Short mmCIF file of C-alpha atoms in Angstrom, two decimals:
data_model
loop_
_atom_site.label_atom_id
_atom_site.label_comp_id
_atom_site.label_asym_id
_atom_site.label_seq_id
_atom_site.Cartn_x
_atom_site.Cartn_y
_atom_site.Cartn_z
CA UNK A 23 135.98 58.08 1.77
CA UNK A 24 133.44 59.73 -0.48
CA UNK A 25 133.45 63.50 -0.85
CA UNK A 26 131.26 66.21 -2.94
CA UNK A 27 134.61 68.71 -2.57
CA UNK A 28 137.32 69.14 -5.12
CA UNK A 29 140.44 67.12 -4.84
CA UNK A 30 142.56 70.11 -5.63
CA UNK A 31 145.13 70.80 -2.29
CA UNK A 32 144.87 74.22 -3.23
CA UNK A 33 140.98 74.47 -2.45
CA UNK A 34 141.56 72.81 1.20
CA UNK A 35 141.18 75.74 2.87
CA UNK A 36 138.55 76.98 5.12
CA UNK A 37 137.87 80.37 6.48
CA UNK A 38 136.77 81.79 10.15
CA UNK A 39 136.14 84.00 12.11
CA UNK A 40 138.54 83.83 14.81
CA UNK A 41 138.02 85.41 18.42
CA UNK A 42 141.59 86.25 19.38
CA UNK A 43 140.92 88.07 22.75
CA UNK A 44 137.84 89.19 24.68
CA UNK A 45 136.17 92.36 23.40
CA UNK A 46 137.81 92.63 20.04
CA UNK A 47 136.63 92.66 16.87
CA UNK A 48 136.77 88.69 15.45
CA UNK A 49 139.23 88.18 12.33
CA UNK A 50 138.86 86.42 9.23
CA UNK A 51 141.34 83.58 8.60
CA UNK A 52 142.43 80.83 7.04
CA UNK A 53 143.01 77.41 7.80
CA UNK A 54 143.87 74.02 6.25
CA UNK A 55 140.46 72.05 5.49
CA UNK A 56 141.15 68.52 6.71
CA UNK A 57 139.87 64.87 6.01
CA UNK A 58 136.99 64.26 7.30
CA UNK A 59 138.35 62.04 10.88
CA UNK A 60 138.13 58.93 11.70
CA UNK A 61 134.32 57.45 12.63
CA UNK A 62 133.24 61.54 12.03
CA UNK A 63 132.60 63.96 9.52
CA UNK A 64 133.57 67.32 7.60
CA UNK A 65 130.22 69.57 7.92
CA UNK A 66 130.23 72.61 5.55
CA UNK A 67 128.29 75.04 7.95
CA UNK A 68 125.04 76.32 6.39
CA UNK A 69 124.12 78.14 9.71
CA UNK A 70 125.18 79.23 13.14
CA UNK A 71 123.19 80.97 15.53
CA UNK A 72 124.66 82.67 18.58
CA UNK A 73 124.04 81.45 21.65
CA UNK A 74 124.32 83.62 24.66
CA UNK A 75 127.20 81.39 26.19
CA UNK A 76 129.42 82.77 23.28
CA UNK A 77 128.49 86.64 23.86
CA UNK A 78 129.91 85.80 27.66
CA UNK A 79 133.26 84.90 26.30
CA UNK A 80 133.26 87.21 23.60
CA UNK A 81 132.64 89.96 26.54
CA UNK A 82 134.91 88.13 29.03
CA UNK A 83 132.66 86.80 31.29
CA UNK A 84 132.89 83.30 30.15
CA UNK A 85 136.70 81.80 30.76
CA UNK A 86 137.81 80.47 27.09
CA UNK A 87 141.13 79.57 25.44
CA UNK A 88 141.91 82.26 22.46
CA UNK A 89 142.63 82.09 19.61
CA UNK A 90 138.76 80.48 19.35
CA UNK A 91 136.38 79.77 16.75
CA UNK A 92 133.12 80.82 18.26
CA UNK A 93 129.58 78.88 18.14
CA UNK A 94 128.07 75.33 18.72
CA UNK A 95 124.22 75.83 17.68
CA UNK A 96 125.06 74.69 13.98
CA UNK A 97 123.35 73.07 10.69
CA UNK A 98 125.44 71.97 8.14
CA UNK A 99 125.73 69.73 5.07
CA UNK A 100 127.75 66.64 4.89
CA UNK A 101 130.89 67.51 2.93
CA UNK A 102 133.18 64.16 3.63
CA UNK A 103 132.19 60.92 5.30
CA UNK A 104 134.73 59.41 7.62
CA UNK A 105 135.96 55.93 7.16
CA UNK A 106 132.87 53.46 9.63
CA UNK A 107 130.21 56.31 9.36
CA UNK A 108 127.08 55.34 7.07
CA UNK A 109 123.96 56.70 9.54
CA UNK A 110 123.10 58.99 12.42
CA UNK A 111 123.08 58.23 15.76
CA UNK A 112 119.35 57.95 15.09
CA UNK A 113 119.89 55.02 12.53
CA UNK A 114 119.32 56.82 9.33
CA UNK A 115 120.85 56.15 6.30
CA UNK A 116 123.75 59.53 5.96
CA UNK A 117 125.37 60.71 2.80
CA UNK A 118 127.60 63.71 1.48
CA UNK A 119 125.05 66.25 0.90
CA UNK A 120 122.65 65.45 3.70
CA UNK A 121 121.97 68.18 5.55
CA UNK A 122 122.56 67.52 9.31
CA UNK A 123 123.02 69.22 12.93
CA UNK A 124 124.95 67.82 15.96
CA UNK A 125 125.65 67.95 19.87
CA UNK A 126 127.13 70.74 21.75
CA UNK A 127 129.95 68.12 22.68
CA UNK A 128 131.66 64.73 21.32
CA UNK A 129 132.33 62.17 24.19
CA UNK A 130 134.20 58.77 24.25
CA UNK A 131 131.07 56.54 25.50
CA UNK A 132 133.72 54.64 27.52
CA UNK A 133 134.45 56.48 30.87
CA UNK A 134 132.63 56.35 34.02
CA UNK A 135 130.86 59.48 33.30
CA UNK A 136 129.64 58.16 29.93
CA UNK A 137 128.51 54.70 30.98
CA UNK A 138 127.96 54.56 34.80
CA UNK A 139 126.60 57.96 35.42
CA UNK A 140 125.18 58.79 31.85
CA UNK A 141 126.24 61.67 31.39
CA UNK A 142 128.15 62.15 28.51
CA UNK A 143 128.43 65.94 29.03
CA UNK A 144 130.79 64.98 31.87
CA UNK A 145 132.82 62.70 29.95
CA UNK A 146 136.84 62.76 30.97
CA UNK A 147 137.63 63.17 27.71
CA UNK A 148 134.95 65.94 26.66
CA UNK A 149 135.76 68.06 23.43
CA UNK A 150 132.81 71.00 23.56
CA UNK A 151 132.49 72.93 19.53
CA UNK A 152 132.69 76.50 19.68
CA UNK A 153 135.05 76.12 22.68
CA UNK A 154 138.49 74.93 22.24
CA UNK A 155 141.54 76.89 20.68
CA UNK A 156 141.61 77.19 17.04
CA UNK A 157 145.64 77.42 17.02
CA UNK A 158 146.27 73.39 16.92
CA UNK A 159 145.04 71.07 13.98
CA UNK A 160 141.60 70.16 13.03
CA UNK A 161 141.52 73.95 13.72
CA UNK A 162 137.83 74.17 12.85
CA UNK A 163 135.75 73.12 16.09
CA UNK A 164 133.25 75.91 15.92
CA UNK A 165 130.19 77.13 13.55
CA UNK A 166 131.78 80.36 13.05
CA UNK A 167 134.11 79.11 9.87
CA UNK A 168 133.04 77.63 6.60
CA UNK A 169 133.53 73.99 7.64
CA UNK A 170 133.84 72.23 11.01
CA UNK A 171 134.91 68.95 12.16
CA UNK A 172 132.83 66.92 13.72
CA UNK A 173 134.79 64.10 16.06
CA UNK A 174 133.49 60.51 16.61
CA UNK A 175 131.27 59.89 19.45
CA UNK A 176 129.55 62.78 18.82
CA UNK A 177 125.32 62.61 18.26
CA UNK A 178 124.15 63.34 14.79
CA UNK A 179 120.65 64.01 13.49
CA UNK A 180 119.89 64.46 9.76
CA UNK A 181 117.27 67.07 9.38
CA UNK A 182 114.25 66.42 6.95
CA UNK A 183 113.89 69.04 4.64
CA UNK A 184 110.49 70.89 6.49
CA UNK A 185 113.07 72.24 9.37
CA UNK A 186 114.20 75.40 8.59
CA UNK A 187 118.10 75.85 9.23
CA UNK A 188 117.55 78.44 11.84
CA UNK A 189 114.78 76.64 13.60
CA UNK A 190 117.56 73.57 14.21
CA UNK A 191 120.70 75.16 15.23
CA UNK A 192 119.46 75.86 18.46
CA UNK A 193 118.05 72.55 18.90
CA UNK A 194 121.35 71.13 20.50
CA UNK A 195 121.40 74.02 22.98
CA UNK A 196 118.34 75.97 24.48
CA UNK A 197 116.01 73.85 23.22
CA UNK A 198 118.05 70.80 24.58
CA UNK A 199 118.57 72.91 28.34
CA UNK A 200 114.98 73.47 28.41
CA UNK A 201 113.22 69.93 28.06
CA UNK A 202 116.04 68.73 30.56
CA UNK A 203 115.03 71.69 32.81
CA UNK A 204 111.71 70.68 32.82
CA UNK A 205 112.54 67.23 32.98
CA UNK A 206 114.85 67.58 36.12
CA UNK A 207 111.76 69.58 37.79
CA UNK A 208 109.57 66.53 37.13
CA UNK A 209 107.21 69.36 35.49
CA UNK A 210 103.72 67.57 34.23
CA UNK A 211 100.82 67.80 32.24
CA UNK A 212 98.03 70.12 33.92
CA UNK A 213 100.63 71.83 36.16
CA UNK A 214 101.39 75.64 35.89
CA UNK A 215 104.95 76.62 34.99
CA UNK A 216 106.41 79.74 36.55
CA UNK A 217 109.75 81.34 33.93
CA UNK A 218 112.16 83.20 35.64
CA UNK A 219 113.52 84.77 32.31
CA UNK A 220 112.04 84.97 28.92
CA UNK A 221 115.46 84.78 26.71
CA UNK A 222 116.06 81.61 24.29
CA UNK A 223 116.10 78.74 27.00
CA UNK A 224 112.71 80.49 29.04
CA UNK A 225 110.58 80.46 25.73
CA UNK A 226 111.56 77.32 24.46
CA UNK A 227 110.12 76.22 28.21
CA UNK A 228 107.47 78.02 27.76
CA UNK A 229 106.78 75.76 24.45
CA UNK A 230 106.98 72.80 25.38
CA UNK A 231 104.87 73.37 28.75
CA UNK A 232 101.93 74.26 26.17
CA UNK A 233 102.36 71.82 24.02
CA UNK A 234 102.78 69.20 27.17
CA UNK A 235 99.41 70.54 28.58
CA UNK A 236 100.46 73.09 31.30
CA UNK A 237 97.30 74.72 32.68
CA UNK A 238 99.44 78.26 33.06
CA UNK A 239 102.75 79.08 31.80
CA UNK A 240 103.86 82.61 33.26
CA UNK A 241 107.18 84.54 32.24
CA UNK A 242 108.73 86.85 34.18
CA UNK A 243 111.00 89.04 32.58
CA UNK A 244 111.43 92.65 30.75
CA UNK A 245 110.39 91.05 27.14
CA UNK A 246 106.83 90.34 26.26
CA UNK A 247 108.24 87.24 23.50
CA UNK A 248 107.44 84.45 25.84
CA UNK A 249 103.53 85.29 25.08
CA UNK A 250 104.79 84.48 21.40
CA UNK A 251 105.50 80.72 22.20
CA UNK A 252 102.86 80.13 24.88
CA UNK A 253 102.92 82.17 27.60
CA UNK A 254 99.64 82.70 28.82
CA UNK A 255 101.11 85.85 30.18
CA UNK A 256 104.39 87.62 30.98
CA UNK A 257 105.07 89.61 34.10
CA UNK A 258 107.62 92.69 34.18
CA UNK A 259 110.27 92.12 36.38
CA UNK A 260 111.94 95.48 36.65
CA UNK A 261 110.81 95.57 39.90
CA UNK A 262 111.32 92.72 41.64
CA UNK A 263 109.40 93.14 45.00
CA UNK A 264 106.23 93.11 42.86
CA UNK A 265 106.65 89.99 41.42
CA UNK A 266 105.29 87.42 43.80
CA UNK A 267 102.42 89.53 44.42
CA UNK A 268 102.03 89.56 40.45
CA UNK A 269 102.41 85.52 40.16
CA UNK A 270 99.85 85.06 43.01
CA UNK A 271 97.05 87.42 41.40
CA UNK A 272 97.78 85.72 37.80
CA UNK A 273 97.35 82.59 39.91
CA UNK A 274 95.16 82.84 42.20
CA UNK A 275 98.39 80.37 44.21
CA UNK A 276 99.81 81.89 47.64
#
């Protein structure tokens, strides 16, 4: 096992920021730093955005185990190796230091779910970051601590050096749900793209439908920051009687 991190037991610790139960204020605790497992890696975690999924079980609305370590849009440099891993799941040479970012989820590529249906977000045996309890070991599963673990069978991607750390963390999440949004519609180049919605996941959609040669992307929402990545424009939808009428004039589509 190689490692950049000192030997010393005494330095194996890790701190996070632990939800403990819905609505309260996240503490700051400590927890053994372990080996880097098996066929995966110990990430030290450079960045971790917040995804909307965790303000819902922050706030309650989301059902969650506590004690939790929050977030699973994260970039992170390699800190340990585990014994078999020497690339990403994209083939590229990986090394303590890289910098890297990783799947919402590790699966075991074996099940039915995994090979038949592929689906590996359905896998029996799935392990989600951000979203198990902190209080059994590896203890750090989320991007809200210093270091996480990141299990075998999960996908890997070392970043090159032009992506910015926040413009990757959400690449595993809303950026992820929207190309297999629009894939799942069968959306096409020269089509126009209605949004319902204009928050993380709606203007990465809106993205992509520009850069895939939609002839009109509309948003409907309260926000104007669709128009920022691509929206030819961006209907209010305070008042939702309105906005058919709305699409159909910006259309010219009954």
């Amino acid at each position: 096992m190689k490692s950049q991190e000192s030997d010393d037991s005494a330095a194996r610790v890790a701190r996070a920021a632990v939800m403990t139960e819905a609505g309260s204020d996240l503490q700051l605790q400590e927890f053994p730093r372990p080996a880097a497992p098996l066929r995966g890696l110990l990430v030290r975690v450079a960045c971790c955005t917040i995804c909307r999924s965790d303000l819902h079980t922050w706030k309650g609305r989301r059902p969650g185990p506590t004690p939790a370590i929050l977030g699973h849009e994260i970039v992170g440099v390699v800190a340990e190796l585990g014994e078999g891993v020497s690339q990403d799941s994209a083939g590229q040479p990986l090394a303590v230091g890289n910098r890297v970012t990783w799947t919402l989820h590790s699966c075991c590529g074996g099940c039915r779910a995994c090979v038949d249906w592929r689906l590996p977000m359905k896998c029996e045996l799935l392990r989600k970051y951000g979203h198990d309890a902190c209080d059994h070991p590896p203890h750090l599963r989320g991007g809200f601590a210093e270091h996480c673990v990141v299990d075998r069978g999960t996908g890997v991607i070392k970043l090159p050096d032009s992506l910015a750390d926040h413009v990757a963390a959400p690449a595993n999440c809303a950026a992820a749900t929207a190309v297999a949004g629009l894939d799942a519609a069968g959306f096409k180049s020269g089509q126009s793209l209605l949004i319902l919605g204009a928050g993380a996941v709606g203007c990465y959609a809106a993205a992509f439908a520009k850069m895939t040669g939609a002839r009109q992307v509309i948003a409907a929402d309260r926000l104007a920051a669709a128009q920022r990545f691509g929206a030819d424009g961006v209907i209010d939808s305070s008042d939702t009687a309105t906005v058919a009428d709305e699409v159909r004039a910006a259309t010219g589509v009954d």
